[in-house]
Amino acid sequence: MGRVFLVELEGRTYKCKFCKTNLALAESVVSRGFHCRRGKAYLFNQVVNVTAGPIEERMMLSGLHTVTDVYCVCCGQIVGWKYETAHEQSQKYKEGKFVLERGRIIDGLDSEFYIDTRPSSSDAEEA
């Protein structure tokens, strides 16, 4: 399989909850108002130390998207997904961006996220 080379990040980071591998910088957050099957999620411009699964079409609350699940390169746990293609014009801003599930990441202070119960826009998959 080969050696895994990890990208180190400086500043406030978000890490894999399971193995504490750096995944993204706080400054890369685009939106904190996303939802997934397992709860809340964050939209990021860029993430590191992930590997992509197969590309698939997925119907979400905001419409049909072409996505790939992303996994922590260290422990192999699924941490979110990447938008490859948005089929609706209003959703094109998501293309090339990543969603990390809040229940699967921790902040750089090694604490779990505060769960915000206020309503917000969502992009959950239909159950």
JSON list of N, CA, C and O in Angstrom, two decimals, residues 55-60 62-68 81-97 123:
[
{"chain": "A", "resi": 55, "resn": "ILE", "atom": "N", "xyz": [-17.29, 7.86, -7.36]},
{"chain": "A", "resi": 55, "resn": "ILE", "atom": "CA", "xyz": [-18.23, 8.94, -7.69]},
{"chain": "A", "resi": 55, "resn": "ILE", "atom": "C", "xyz": [-19.62, 8.33, -7.87]},
{"chain": "A", "resi": 55, "resn": "ILE", "atom": "O", "xyz": [-19.77, 7.26, -8.47]},
{"chain": "A", "resi": 56, "resn": "GLU", "atom": "N", "xyz": [-20.63, 9.02, -7.31]},
{"chain": "A", "resi": 56, "resn": "GLU", "atom": "CA", "xyz": [-22.00, 8.54, -7.44]},
{"chain": "A", "resi": 56, "resn": "GLU", "atom": "C", "xyz": [-22.97, 9.70, -7.50]},
{"chain": "A", "resi": 56, "resn": "GLU", "atom": "O", "xyz": [-22.67, 10.80, -7.04]},
{"chain": "A", "resi": 57, "resn": "GLU", "atom": "N", "xyz": [-24.14, 9.43, -8.07]},
{"chain": "A", "resi": 57, "resn": "GLU", "atom": "CA", "xyz": [-25.23, 10.41, -8.09]},
{"chain": "A", "resi": 57, "resn": "GLU", "atom": "C", "xyz": [-26.00, 10.24, -6.79]},
{"chain": "A", "resi": 57, "resn": "GLU", "atom": "O", "xyz": [-26.29, 9.11, -6.38]},
{"chain": "A", "resi": 58, "resn": "ARG", "atom": "N", "xyz": [-26.30, 11.37, -6.13]},
{"chain": "A", "resi": 58, "resn": "ARG", "atom": "CA", "xyz": [-27.01, 11.30, -4.85]},
{"chain": "A", "resi": 58, "resn": "ARG", "atom": "C", "xyz": [-28.08, 12.39, -4.81]},
{"chain": "A", "resi": 58, "resn": "ARG", "atom": "O", "xyz": [-27.79, 13.54, -5.07]},
{"chain": "A", "resi": 59, "resn": "MET", "atom": "N", "xyz": [-29.30, 11.98, -4.49]},
{"chain": "A", "resi": 59, "resn": "MET", "atom": "CA", "xyz": [-30.40, 12.93, -4.35]},
{"chain": "A", "resi": 59, "resn": "MET", "atom": "C", "xyz": [-30.35, 13.49, -2.93]},
{"chain": "A", "resi": 59, "resn": "MET", "atom": "O", "xyz": [-30.41, 12.75, -1.97]},
{"chain": "A", "resi": 60, "resn": "MET", "atom": "N", "xyz": [-30.22, 14.81, -2.83]},
{"chain": "A", "resi": 60, "resn": "MET", "atom": "CA", "xyz": [-30.18, 15.49, -1.54]},
{"chain": "A", "resi": 60, "resn": "MET", "atom": "C", "xyz": [-31.35, 16.46, -1.49]},
{"chain": "A", "resi": 60, "resn": "MET", "atom": "O", "xyz": [-32.05, 16.66, -2.48]},
{"chain": "A", "resi": 62, "resn": "SER", "atom": "N", "xyz": [-31.36, 19.53, -1.55]},
{"chain": "A", "resi": 62, "resn": "SER", "atom": "CA", "xyz": [-31.19, 20.64, -2.48]},
{"chain": "A", "resi": 62, "resn": "SER", "atom": "C", "xyz": [-31.12, 20.20, -3.94]},
{"chain": "A", "resi": 62, "resn": "SER", "atom": "O", "xyz": [-30.84, 21.01, -4.82]},
{"chain": "A", "resi": 63, "resn": "GLY", "atom": "N", "xyz": [-31.37, 18.93, -4.21]},
{"chain": "A", "resi": 63, "resn": "GLY", "atom": "CA", "xyz": [-31.39, 18.45, -5.58]},
{"chain": "A", "resi": 63, "resn": "GLY", "atom": "C", "xyz": [-30.38, 17.35, -5.83]},
{"chain": "A", "resi": 63, "resn": "GLY", "atom": "O", "xyz": [-29.70, 16.87, -4.92]},
{"chain": "A", "resi": 64, "resn": "LEU", "atom": "N", "xyz": [-30.26, 16.96, -7.08]},
{"chain": "A", "resi": 64, "resn": "LEU", "atom": "CA", "xyz": [-29.36, 15.90, -7.49]},
{"chain": "A", "resi": 64, "resn": "LEU", "atom": "C", "xyz": [-27.93, 16.43, -7.59]},
{"chain": "A", "resi": 64, "resn": "LEU", "atom": "O", "xyz": [-27.69, 17.50, -8.16]},
{"chain": "A", "resi": 65, "resn": "HIS", "atom": "N", "xyz": [-26.99, 15.69, -7.01]},
{"chain": "A", "resi": 65, "resn": "HIS", "atom": "CA", "xyz": [-25.57, 16.05, -7.04]},
{"chain": "A", "resi": 65, "resn": "HIS", "atom": "C", "xyz": [-24.74, 14.83, -7.38]},
{"chain": "A", "resi": 65, "resn": "HIS", "atom": "O", "xyz": [-25.11, 13.71, -7.03]},
{"chain": "A", "resi": 66, "resn": "THR", "atom": "N", "xyz": [-23.61, 15.07, -8.02]},
{"chain": "A", "resi": 66, "resn": "THR", "atom": "CA", "xyz": [-22.61, 14.03, -8.20]},
{"chain": "A", "resi": 66, "resn": "THR", "atom": "C", "xyz": [-21.59, 14.24, -7.10]},
{"chain": "A", "resi": 66, "resn": "THR", "atom": "O", "xyz": [-21.01, 15.33, -6.98]},
{"chain": "A", "resi": 67, "resn": "VAL", "atom": "N", "xyz": [-21.39, 13.23, -6.25]},
{"chain": "A", "resi": 67, "resn": "VAL", "atom": "CA", "xyz": [-20.54, 13.36, -5.07]},
{"chain": "A", "resi": 67, "resn": "VAL", "atom": "C", "xyz": [-19.62, 12.16, -4.95]},
{"chain": "A", "resi": 67, "resn": "VAL", "atom": "O", "xyz": [-19.83, 11.12, -5.58]},
{"chain": "A", "resi": 68, "resn": "THR", "atom": "N", "xyz": [-18.62, 12.32, -4.10]},
{"chain": "A", "resi": 68, "resn": "THR", "atom": "CA", "xyz": [-17.76, 11.22, -3.70]},
{"chain": "A", "resi": 68, "resn": "THR", "atom": "C", "xyz": [-17.57, 11.30, -2.20]},
{"chain": "A", "resi": 68, "resn": "THR", "atom": "O", "xyz": [-17.34, 12.39, -1.67]},
{"chain": "A", "resi": 81, "resn": "TRP", "atom": "N", "xyz": [-18.15, 14.22, 2.44]},
{"chain": "A", "resi": 81, "resn": "TRP", "atom": "CA", "xyz": [-18.20, 14.01, 1.00]},
{"chain": "A", "resi": 81, "resn": "TRP", "atom": "C", "xyz": [-17.72, 15.25, 0.27]},
{"chain": "A", "resi": 81, "resn": "TRP", "atom": "O", "xyz": [-17.62, 16.33, 0.83]},
{"chain": "A", "resi": 82, "resn": "LYS", "atom": "N", "xyz": [-17.44, 15.07, -1.02]},
{"chain": "A", "resi": 82, "resn": "LYS", "atom": "CA", "xyz": [-17.04, 16.17, -1.90]},
{"chain": "A", "resi": 82, "resn": "LYS", "atom": "C", "xyz": [-18.08, 16.29, -3.01]},
{"chain": "A", "resi": 82, "resn": "LYS", "atom": "O", "xyz": [-18.51, 15.30, -3.58]},
{"chain": "A", "resi": 83, "resn": "TYR", "atom": "N", "xyz": [-18.48, 17.53, -3.29]},
{"chain": "A", "resi": 83, "resn": "TYR", "atom": "CA", "xyz": [-19.37, 17.80, -4.41]},
{"chain": "A", "resi": 83, "resn": "TYR", "atom": "C", "xyz": [-18.55, 17.85, -5.69]},
{"chain": "A", "resi": 83, "resn": "TYR", "atom": "O", "xyz": [-17.68, 18.70, -5.84]},
{"chain": "A", "resi": 84, "resn": "GLU", "atom": "N", "xyz": [-18.83, 16.94, -6.59]},
{"chain": "A", "resi": 84, "resn": "GLU", "atom": "CA", "xyz": [-18.17, 16.97, -7.90]},
{"chain": "A", "resi": 84, "resn": "GLU", "atom": "C", "xyz": [-18.96, 17.84, -8.87]},
{"chain": "A", "resi": 84, "resn": "GLU", "atom": "O", "xyz": [-18.40, 18.69, -9.54]},
{"chain": "A", "resi": 85, "resn": "THR", "atom": "N", "xyz": [-20.28, 17.59, -8.93]},
{"chain": "A", "resi": 85, "resn": "THR", "atom": "CA", "xyz": [-21.15, 18.33, -9.85]},
{"chain": "A", "resi": 85, "resn": "THR", "atom": "C", "xyz": [-22.49, 18.60, -9.19]},
{"chain": "A", "resi": 85, "resn": "THR", "atom": "O", "xyz": [-23.04, 17.72, -8.54]},
{"chain": "A", "resi": 86, "resn": "ALA", "atom": "N", "xyz": [-22.98, 19.80, -9.35]},
{"chain": "A", "resi": 86, "resn": "ALA", "atom": "CA", "xyz": [-24.34, 20.15, -8.94]},
{"chain": "A", "resi": 86, "resn": "ALA", "atom": "C", "xyz": [-25.16, 20.28, -10.22]},
{"chain": "A", "resi": 86, "resn": "ALA", "atom": "O", "xyz": [-24.75, 20.95, -11.16]},
{"chain": "A", "resi": 87, "resn": "HIS", "atom": "N", "xyz": [-26.31, 19.64, -10.26]},
{"chain": "A", "resi": 87, "resn": "HIS", "atom": "CA", "xyz": [-27.10, 19.62, -11.48]},
{"chain": "A", "resi": 87, "resn": "HIS", "atom": "C", "xyz": [-28.06, 20.80, -11.60]},
{"chain": "A", "resi": 87, "resn": "HIS", "atom": "O", "xyz": [-28.60, 21.05, -12.67]},
{"chain": "A", "resi": 88, "resn": "GLU", "atom": "N", "xyz": [-28.25, 21.53, -10.52]},
{"chain": "A", "resi": 88, "resn": "GLU", "atom": "CA", "xyz": [-29.10, 22.71, -10.55]},
{"chain": "A", "resi": 88, "resn": "GLU", "atom": "C", "xyz": [-28.22, 23.96, -10.48]},
{"chain": "A", "resi": 88, "resn": "GLU", "atom": "O", "xyz": [-27.26, 24.02, -9.71]},
{"chain": "A", "resi": 89, "resn": "GLN", "atom": "N", "xyz": [-28.56, 24.96, -11.26]},
{"chain": "A", "resi": 89, "resn": "GLN", "atom": "CA", "xyz": [-27.75, 26.18, -11.36]},
{"chain": "A", "resi": 89, "resn": "GLN", "atom": "C", "xyz": [-27.54, 26.84, -10.00]},
{"chain": "A", "resi": 89, "resn": "GLN", "atom": "O", "xyz": [-26.45, 27.31, -9.69]},
{"chain": "A", "resi": 90, "resn": "SER", "atom": "N", "xyz": [-28.57, 26.86, -9.17]},
{"chain": "A", "resi": 90, "resn": "SER", "atom": "CA", "xyz": [-28.46, 27.53, -7.86]},
{"chain": "A", "resi": 90, "resn": "SER", "atom": "C", "xyz": [-27.51, 26.81, -6.91]},
{"chain": "A", "resi": 90, "resn": "SER", "atom": "O", "xyz": [-27.12, 27.38, -5.89]},
{"chain": "A", "resi": 91, "resn": "GLN", "atom": "N", "xyz": [-27.12, 25.60, -7.23]},
{"chain": "A", "resi": 91, "resn": "GLN", "atom": "CA", "xyz": [-26.25, 24.81, -6.36]},
{"chain": "A", "resi": 91, "resn": "GLN", "atom": "C", "xyz": [-24.81, 24.71, -6.88]},
{"chain": "A", "resi": 91, "resn": "GLN", "atom": "O", "xyz": [-23.96, 24.07, -6.25]},
{"chain": "A", "resi": 92, "resn": "LYS", "atom": "N", "xyz": [-24.51, 25.37, -7.98]},
{"chain": "A", "resi": 92, "resn": "LYS", "atom": "CA", "xyz": [-23.19, 25.27, -8.61]},
{"chain": "A", "resi": 92, "resn": "LYS", "atom": "C", "xyz": [-22.05, 25.74, -7.69]},
{"chain": "A", "resi": 92, "resn": "LYS", "atom": "O", "xyz": [-20.92, 25.31, -7.84]},
{"chain": "A", "resi": 93, "resn": "TYR", "atom": "N", "xyz": [-22.35, 26.62, -6.72]},
{"chain": "A", "resi": 93, "resn": "TYR", "atom": "CA", "xyz": [-21.31, 27.11, -5.81]},
{"chain": "A", "resi": 93, "resn": "TYR", "atom": "C", "xyz": [-20.69, 25.99, -4.98]},
{"chain": "A", "resi": 93, "resn": "TYR", "atom": "O", "xyz": [-19.58, 26.13, -4.45]},
{"chain": "A", "resi": 94, "resn": "LYS", "atom": "N", "xyz": [-21.35, 24.85, -4.88]},
{"chain": "A", "resi": 94, "resn": "LYS", "atom": "CA", "xyz": [-20.86, 23.73, -4.08]},
{"chain": "A", "resi": 94, "resn": "LYS", "atom": "C", "xyz": [-19.81, 22.89, -4.81]},
{"chain": "A", "resi": 94, "resn": "LYS", "atom": "O", "xyz": [-19.08, 22.13, -4.17]},
{"chain": "A", "resi": 95, "resn": "GLU", "atom": "N", "xyz": [-19.75, 23.02, -6.12]},
{"chain": "A", "resi": 95, "resn": "GLU", "atom": "CA", "xyz": [-18.85, 22.17, -6.90]},
{"chain": "A", "resi": 95, "resn": "GLU", "atom": "C", "xyz": [-17.40, 22.33, -6.45]},
{"chain": "A", "resi": 95, "resn": "GLU", "atom": "O", "xyz": [-16.91, 23.44, -6.29]},
{"chain": "A", "resi": 96, "resn": "GLY", "atom": "N", "xyz": [-16.74, 21.20, -6.23]},
{"chain": "A", "resi": 96, "resn": "GLY", "atom": "CA", "xyz": [-15.34, 21.19, -5.81]},
{"chain": "A", "resi": 96, "resn": "GLY", "atom": "C", "xyz": [-15.15, 21.41, -4.31]},
{"chain": "A", "resi": 96, "resn": "GLY", "atom": "O", "xyz": [-14.03, 21.39, -3.83]},
{"chain": "A", "resi": 97, "resn": "LYS", "atom": "N", "xyz": [-16.24, 21.61, -3.58]},
{"chain": "A", "resi": 97, "resn": "LYS", "atom": "CA", "xyz": [-16.14, 21.85, -2.13]},
{"chain": "A", "resi": 97, "resn": "LYS", "atom": "C", "xyz": [-16.43, 20.57, -1.36]},
{"chain": "A", "resi": 97, "resn": "LYS", "atom": "O", "xyz": [-16.95, 19.60, -1.90]},
{"chain": "A", "resi": 123, "resn": "ASP", "atom": "N", "xyz": [-28.73, 20.59, 3.68]},
{"chain": "A", "resi": 123, "resn": "ASP", "atom": "CA", "xyz": [-28.44, 19.87, 2.46]},
{"chain": "A", "resi": 123, "resn": "ASP", "atom": "C", "xyz": [-28.29, 18.40, 2.80]},
{"chain": "A", "resi": 123, "resn": "ASP", "atom": "O", "xyz": [-27.34, 17.77, 2.43]}
]
